[in-house]
Amino acid sequence: MDPSPGIGTFSVWDYVVFAAVLLISAAIGIYYAFAGDSRETSKDFLMGGRRMHPVPVALSLTASFMSAVTVLGTPAEVYRFGMIYSLFGITYFLVVVITAEVFLPVFYKLGITSTYEYLELRFNKYVRLCGTIFYIIQTILYTGIVIYAPALALNQVTGFHLWGAVVSTGVVCTFYCTLGGLKAVIWTDVFQIGIMLAGFVSVIIKAVLIQGGISTILNDAYNGGRLNFWNFDPNPLQRHTFWTIVIGGTFTWTSIYGINQSQVQRFISCKSRAQGKLSLYINLVGLWTILVCALFSGLALYSRYHDCDPWTANKISAPDQLMPYLVLDILRDYPGLPGLFVACAYSGTLSTVSSSINALAAVTLEDLVKPHFKSLSERSLSWISQGLSVLFGVLCIGMAALASLMGGLLQAALSIFGMVGGPLLGLFTLGILVPFANSIGALTGVLAGFVISFWVGIGAQIYPLLPERSMPLSLETYGCNITHNATDWMSTTEVPFSTSAFQGHSAERTPLMDNWYSISYLYFSALGTLVTLFVGVLISLPTGGRKQNVDHRFLLTKEDVLSNFDIFKKKKHVLSYKSHPIEDGGTDNPAFNHIELNFRDQSGKMDGTHL
């Protein structure tokens, strides 16, 4: 079964479908730029006026971190390492509960635009500056990988032009972010998650038909040892076990969901706190749906190529290209469907990049521009936030060029989140849950966290894991009718998901490499968080942390936890500060009132800036 001679190529219809997805995304941006909503304020542009409905926000939350990394990386992960990745389903549940019950209540009641404003309110401006700078670095790095990786995978298999794809992605995202603000980002995400699901479903249905039913796919997976759901080995050096995924994964993803500006900005844009929580719980269903699709695609991949692995047979050059290869193999007789799948991978990219650009603009405006230029009018701020969107779009395209040196997709992306997100998660947790933490402790803690997690993270990039730690499963080529001598498989996967251009392959491996640098990449975040918390508490106690008086709004209080049960009590909502009539939604949010949102001229008409 050698699909190579008959493997399809990209047809005209595929390009048409792909272009249509990009155009519709751009059109949504144009629509929100010219639609009648007042865009006088920069907050309206960056926060959607805090009147968003929970369902589109939930779908947007799902889309923005289900990037092409998920579409291409997860099926390849299952193909090579088996179904243990499915344990992330438990991780997502824990993450959503922690975010909705610990972080959302505090951020929502303060009504902030940038999550890093919290750090100044709770500690001081230096802590805020530190958080902001690290966030900007992390997001630009991550976004570069997200733009570049799918372009590379698709280019090598479909012949789709590499830099054409990279630049078109960056330009379209920058375009609709700059014009339409957060509303455009959220509604394009909703459209793009539809495209992602359509792409997955078309691949899964066709694979099931070709392989002769779901039972065949599951049998092949069982015989190939791919149905390995449980591994309770407590060793932190094993790449994926129950503990690394559930504990380490929860830390990594909480730093993405709980405190990452691009996610917080979305659930704070809901009309009320209850709707913000609801959007998170609906998003959980979305996360599970996409996870199931990606896992099943991985099993379908294995079933199709269990006796002829295209990677070992040198038909593709990296595991990330397995999904596009499968698509061109099984959907070649359906013009337009391979294009739909490429659009599916790109929708993941577009949604992530657009949320990053919008979040970077929000953070830079709130944390770096406003504090230093207090006299700027709202009109100027609105223009500046659009200018920032363009600037960050260009920076992310530039970063994609650097990402071309990094290789290996899923792990590189999560490693960056772990290395930077871990210490930041520790910093916010210190502020919200530790009343006696002070600014000296916070700053020392977060810097210690960064030093430790960067030390491990960069060491792990230079000295990759040994195969016995990552436990790749066997791949066969006996079914291929290939004449050249296929290299011994273990030698081709010596460096699983090789994530670096600068690996040090020294003959001697020191204990430092085999232990400290070999720690599972999912623990980078946990390590950063715990070091930050530990050092922060240790330094705060002797430096007067217990004497300070902290405003209860900055902490998670008993009232915040019990507010979930307010539905059963018939009492008025606490936020009854408004004496004017309620004209529209968004009034539950203390960050906004109508005087700020609705600028009316003498005739009583809305004065919106229409570009």
Coordinates of C-alpha atoms in Angstrom, one line a residue, residues 185-500:
V185 CA -11.7 38.7 16.4
I186 CA -14.4 36.8 18.3
W187 CA -16.8 36.5 15.3
T188 CA -14.0 35.3 13.0
D189 CA -13.1 32.8 15.6
V190 CA -16.6 31.5 15.6
F191 CA -16.5 31.1 11.8
Q192 CA -13.0 29.5 11.9
I193 CA -14.0 26.9 14.5
G194 CA -16.7 25.8 12.2
I195 CA -14.2 25.4 9.4
M196 CA -11.8 23.5 11.7
L197 CA -14.6 21.0 12.6
A198 CA -15.6 20.7 9.0
G199 CA -12.0 19.9 8.0
F200 CA -11.7 17.2 10.8
V201 CA -15.1 15.7 10.1
S202 CA -14.4 15.3 6.3
V203 CA -11.1 13.6 7.0
I204 CA -12.6 11.3 9.7
I205 CA -15.6 10.2 7.6
K206 CA -13.5 9.5 4.5
A207 CA -10.9 7.6 6.6
V208 CA -13.6 5.4 8.2
L209 CA -15.1 4.6 4.8
I210 CA -11.7 3.7 3.2
Q211 CA -10.5 1.6 6.2
G212 CA -13.8 -0.3 6.3
G213 CA -15.4 1.0 9.5
I214 CA -14.5 2.3 13.0
S215 CA -13.9 -1.3 14.3
T216 CA -11.0 -1.7 11.8
I217 CA -9.4 1.5 12.9
L218 CA -9.7 0.5 16.6
N219 CA -8.4 -3.0 15.9
D220 CA -5.4 -1.7 14.0
A221 CA -4.8 0.8 16.9
Y222 CA -5.1 -2.0 19.5
N223 CA -2.7 -4.3 17.6
G224 CA -0.2 -1.5 17.2
G225 CA -0.3 -0.7 20.9
R226 CA -1.9 2.7 20.3
L227 CA -4.7 2.4 22.8
N228 CA -2.4 3.1 25.8
F229 CA -4.7 5.3 27.9
W230 CA -3.0 4.8 31.2
N231 CA 0.5 5.1 32.5
F232 CA 0.8 5.8 36.2
D233 CA 4.6 5.9 36.3
P234 CA 5.4 8.8 38.7
N235 CA 8.8 9.5 37.2
P236 CA 8.9 13.2 36.2
L237 CA 11.4 12.4 33.5
Q238 CA 8.9 10.4 31.4
R239 CA 7.6 12.7 28.6
H240 CA 3.8 11.8 28.9
T241 CA 2.3 9.9 31.9
F242 CA -0.9 10.3 33.8
W243 CA 0.9 12.6 36.2
T244 CA 2.8 14.8 33.8
I245 CA -0.4 15.4 31.7
V246 CA -2.9 15.9 34.5
I247 CA -0.6 17.8 36.9
G248 CA 2.0 19.4 34.6
G249 CA -0.6 20.0 31.9
T250 CA -3.0 21.7 34.3
F251 CA -0.3 24.2 35.3
T252 CA 0.6 24.8 31.6
W253 CA -2.9 25.3 30.5
T254 CA -4.0 27.4 33.5
S255 CA -1.2 29.8 32.6
I256 CA -2.9 30.0 29.1
Y257 CA -6.5 30.2 30.3
G258 CA -6.4 31.8 33.7
I259 CA -4.0 34.7 33.2
N260 CA -3.1 35.0 29.5
Q261 CA -4.4 38.3 28.2
S262 CA -5.8 36.9 25.0
Q263 CA -8.1 34.6 27.0
V264 CA -9.0 36.8 29.9
Q265 CA -9.8 39.6 27.5
R266 CA -12.5 37.4 26.1
F267 CA -14.3 36.2 29.2
I268 CA -14.2 39.7 30.7
S269 CA -15.9 41.0 27.6
C270 CA -19.2 39.2 28.6
K271 CA -22.1 41.1 30.0
S272 CA -21.9 39.7 33.6
R273 CA -19.7 37.5 35.7
A274 CA -22.1 34.6 35.5
Q275 CA -22.0 34.8 31.7
G276 CA -18.2 34.9 31.8
K277 CA -18.2 31.7 33.8
L278 CA -20.8 30.2 31.4
S279 CA -18.6 31.0 28.4
L280 CA -15.7 29.1 30.0
Y281 CA -17.9 26.0 30.7
I282 CA -19.3 26.0 27.2
N283 CA -15.8 26.4 25.9
L284 CA -14.9 23.2 27.8
V285 CA -17.3 21.3 25.5
G286 CA -15.6 22.8 22.5
L287 CA -12.2 21.8 23.7
W288 CA -13.3 18.2 24.3
T289 CA -15.0 18.1 20.8
I290 CA -11.8 19.2 19.0
L291 CA -9.6 16.9 21.2
V292 CA -11.8 13.9 20.3
C293 CA -11.6 14.8 16.6
A294 CA -7.8 15.2 16.7
L295 CA -7.4 11.9 18.7
F296 CA -9.6 10.0 16.2
S297 CA -7.7 11.5 13.3
G298 CA -4.5 10.2 14.9
L299 CA -6.0 6.7 15.1
A300 CA -7.2 6.9 11.5
L301 CA -3.6 8.0 10.5
Y302 CA -2.2 4.9 12.2
S303 CA -4.8 2.6 10.7
R304 CA -4.0 3.9 7.2
Y305 CA -0.2 3.7 7.5
H306 CA 0.3 1.0 10.1
D307 CA 2.3 -1.2 7.6
C308 CA 3.9 1.6 5.6
D309 CA 4.9 4.6 7.7
P310 CA 5.4 7.6 5.3
W311 CA 7.9 9.2 7.6
T312 CA 10.3 6.3 7.9
A313 CA 9.9 5.7 4.1
N314 CA 11.1 9.2 3.6
K315 CA 8.0 10.4 1.9
I316 CA 7.7 13.3 4.4
S317 CA 10.4 14.9 6.4
A318 CA 8.6 15.5 9.8
P319 CA 5.7 13.9 11.7
D320 CA 3.9 17.3 11.6
Q321 CA 3.3 16.6 7.9
L322 CA 1.4 13.3 8.4
M323 CA -2.0 14.9 8.5
P324 CA -1.7 16.9 5.2
Y325 CA -0.2 13.8 3.6
L326 CA -3.2 11.7 4.7
V327 CA -5.6 14.4 3.4
L328 CA -4.0 14.4 -0.1
D329 CA -3.9 10.6 0.0
I330 CA -7.6 9.9 0.9
L331 CA -9.3 13.1 -0.4
R332 CA -7.6 13.4 -3.8
D333 CA -10.7 12.5 -5.7
Y334 CA -12.7 15.3 -4.1
P335 CA -11.6 18.7 -5.5
G336 CA -12.0 21.4 -2.8
L337 CA -11.8 19.0 0.2
P338 CA -8.0 19.1 0.6
G339 CA -8.4 22.9 0.4
L340 CA -11.0 22.7 3.2
F341 CA -8.5 20.8 5.4
V342 CA -5.7 23.4 4.7
A343 CA -8.3 26.1 5.5
C344 CA -9.0 24.1 8.7
A345 CA -5.3 24.2 9.7
Y346 CA -5.1 27.9 8.8
S347 CA -8.3 28.8 10.7
G348 CA -6.6 27.5 13.8
T349 CA -3.6 29.7 12.9
L350 CA -5.7 32.8 12.1
S351 CA -7.7 32.6 15.3
T352 CA -4.6 32.3 17.5
V353 CA -2.7 35.0 15.7
S354 CA -5.6 37.4 15.7
S355 CA -6.2 37.0 19.4
S356 CA -2.5 37.4 20.1
I357 CA -2.3 40.6 18.1
N358 CA -5.4 42.0 19.7
A359 CA -4.2 41.1 23.2
L360 CA -0.7 42.5 22.6
A361 CA -2.3 45.8 21.4
A362 CA -4.4 45.9 24.6
V363 CA -1.5 45.1 26.9
T364 CA 0.9 47.6 25.3
L365 CA -1.7 50.4 25.3
E366 CA -2.8 49.9 28.9
D367 CA 0.6 49.1 30.5
L368 CA 3.2 50.9 28.4
V369 CA 1.3 53.8 26.6
K370 CA -1.4 55.1 29.0
P371 CA 0.7 55.4 32.2
H372 CA 3.3 57.6 30.4
F373 CA 0.9 59.6 28.2
K374 CA -2.0 60.5 30.4
S375 CA -3.3 63.5 28.3
L376 CA -4.1 61.4 25.2
S377 CA -7.8 61.7 24.0
E378 CA -9.9 58.6 23.4
R379 CA -9.7 59.2 19.7
S380 CA -5.9 59.2 19.8
L381 CA -5.9 56.0 21.9
S382 CA -8.2 54.3 19.5
W383 CA -5.8 55.2 16.6
I384 CA -2.8 54.1 18.7
S385 CA -4.4 50.7 19.4
Q386 CA -4.9 50.2 15.7
G387 CA -1.3 51.2 15.0
L388 CA -0.1 48.7 17.6
S389 CA -2.2 46.0 15.9
V390 CA -0.3 46.6 12.7
L391 CA 3.1 46.8 14.5
F392 CA 2.6 43.5 16.3
G393 CA 1.3 41.9 13.1
V394 CA 4.6 42.8 11.4
L395 CA 6.6 41.6 14.4
C396 CA 4.8 38.2 14.4
I397 CA 5.5 37.7 10.7
G398 CA 9.2 38.5 11.5
M399 CA 9.1 36.0 14.3
A400 CA 7.8 33.3 12.0
A401 CA 11.0 33.7 10.0
L402 CA 13.0 32.9 13.2
A403 CA 10.6 30.0 14.0
S404 CA 11.9 28.4 10.8
L405 CA 15.0 27.6 12.8
M406 CA 13.1 25.8 15.6
G407 CA 11.3 22.8 14.0
G408 CA 9.0 20.5 16.1
L409 CA 5.7 22.0 16.7
L410 CA 3.4 20.8 19.5
Q411 CA 6.2 20.6 22.1
A412 CA 8.0 23.8 21.2
A413 CA 4.7 25.7 21.5
L414 CA 3.8 24.2 24.9
S415 CA 7.5 24.6 26.1
I416 CA 7.3 28.4 25.5
F417 CA 4.1 28.6 27.4
G418 CA 5.5 26.6 30.2
M419 CA 8.7 28.6 30.5
V420 CA 7.1 32.0 30.6
G421 CA 3.6 31.2 31.7
G422 CA 4.6 29.2 34.8
P423 CA 6.3 32.1 36.7
L424 CA 3.5 34.5 35.6
L425 CA 0.9 32.1 36.9
G426 CA 2.9 31.9 40.2
L427 CA 2.9 35.7 40.4
F428 CA -0.9 36.0 39.9
T429 CA -1.6 33.2 42.3
L430 CA 0.6 34.9 44.9
G431 CA -1.4 38.1 44.5
I432 CA -4.9 36.4 44.6
L433 CA -4.4 33.7 47.2
V434 CA -1.6 34.9 49.5
P435 CA -2.8 38.0 51.4
F436 CA 0.6 38.7 53.0
A437 CA 2.6 38.6 49.7
N438 CA 4.2 41.9 49.1
S439 CA 5.9 43.5 46.1
I440 CA 9.5 42.6 47.1
G441 CA 8.5 39.0 47.5
A442 CA 6.5 39.0 44.2
L443 CA 9.4 40.5 42.2
T444 CA 12.0 38.3 43.7
G445 CA 9.8 35.2 43.3
V446 CA 8.9 35.8 39.6
L447 CA 12.5 36.5 38.7
A448 CA 13.6 33.3 40.5
G449 CA 10.8 31.4 38.7
F450 CA 12.0 32.7 35.3
V451 CA 15.7 31.8 36.0
I452 CA 14.8 28.2 36.9
S453 CA 12.3 27.6 34.1
F454 CA 14.5 29.1 31.4
W455 CA 17.4 27.1 32.7
V456 CA 15.5 23.8 32.4
G457 CA 13.7 24.9 29.2
I458 CA 16.7 26.0 27.2
G459 CA 18.8 23.0 28.5
A460 CA 16.0 20.7 27.3
Q461 CA 16.2 22.3 23.9
I462 CA 19.9 21.9 23.6
Y463 CA 20.1 18.3 25.0
P464 CA 16.9 16.6 23.9
L465 CA 15.3 13.6 25.6
L466 CA 16.5 10.1 25.0
P467 CA 14.0 7.8 23.2
E468 CA 13.4 5.7 26.3
R469 CA 12.1 8.8 28.1
S470 CA 9.7 9.8 25.4
M471 CA 8.6 6.2 24.6
P472 CA 7.7 6.4 20.9
L473 CA 5.8 3.3 19.6
S474 CA 7.1 1.3 16.7
L475 CA 6.3 2.2 13.1
E476 CA 6.5 -0.4 10.3
T477 CA 7.4 -0.1 6.6
Y478 CA 7.0 -3.8 5.6
G479 CA 3.9 -2.9 3.5
C480 CA 5.7 -0.3 1.4
N481 CA 7.0 -1.5 -2.0
I482 CA 10.1 0.7 -1.8
T483 CA 13.4 -0.3 -3.2
H484 CA 15.8 2.0 -1.3
N485 CA 17.0 0.7 2.1
A486 CA 14.9 2.3 4.8
T487 CA 17.1 3.3 7.7
D488 CA 16.6 1.6 11.0
W489 CA 13.7 3.4 12.7
M490 CA 15.2 4.1 16.0
S491 CA 18.0 6.1 14.4
T492 CA 15.4 8.3 12.6
T493 CA 13.7 9.2 15.8
E494 CA 16.6 9.6 18.1
V495 CA 15.4 13.1 18.7
P496 CA 11.6 13.0 19.0
F497 CA 10.1 16.3 17.9
S498 CA 13.6 17.7 17.5
T499 CA 12.9 21.2 18.7
S500 CA 16.1 23.0 18.0

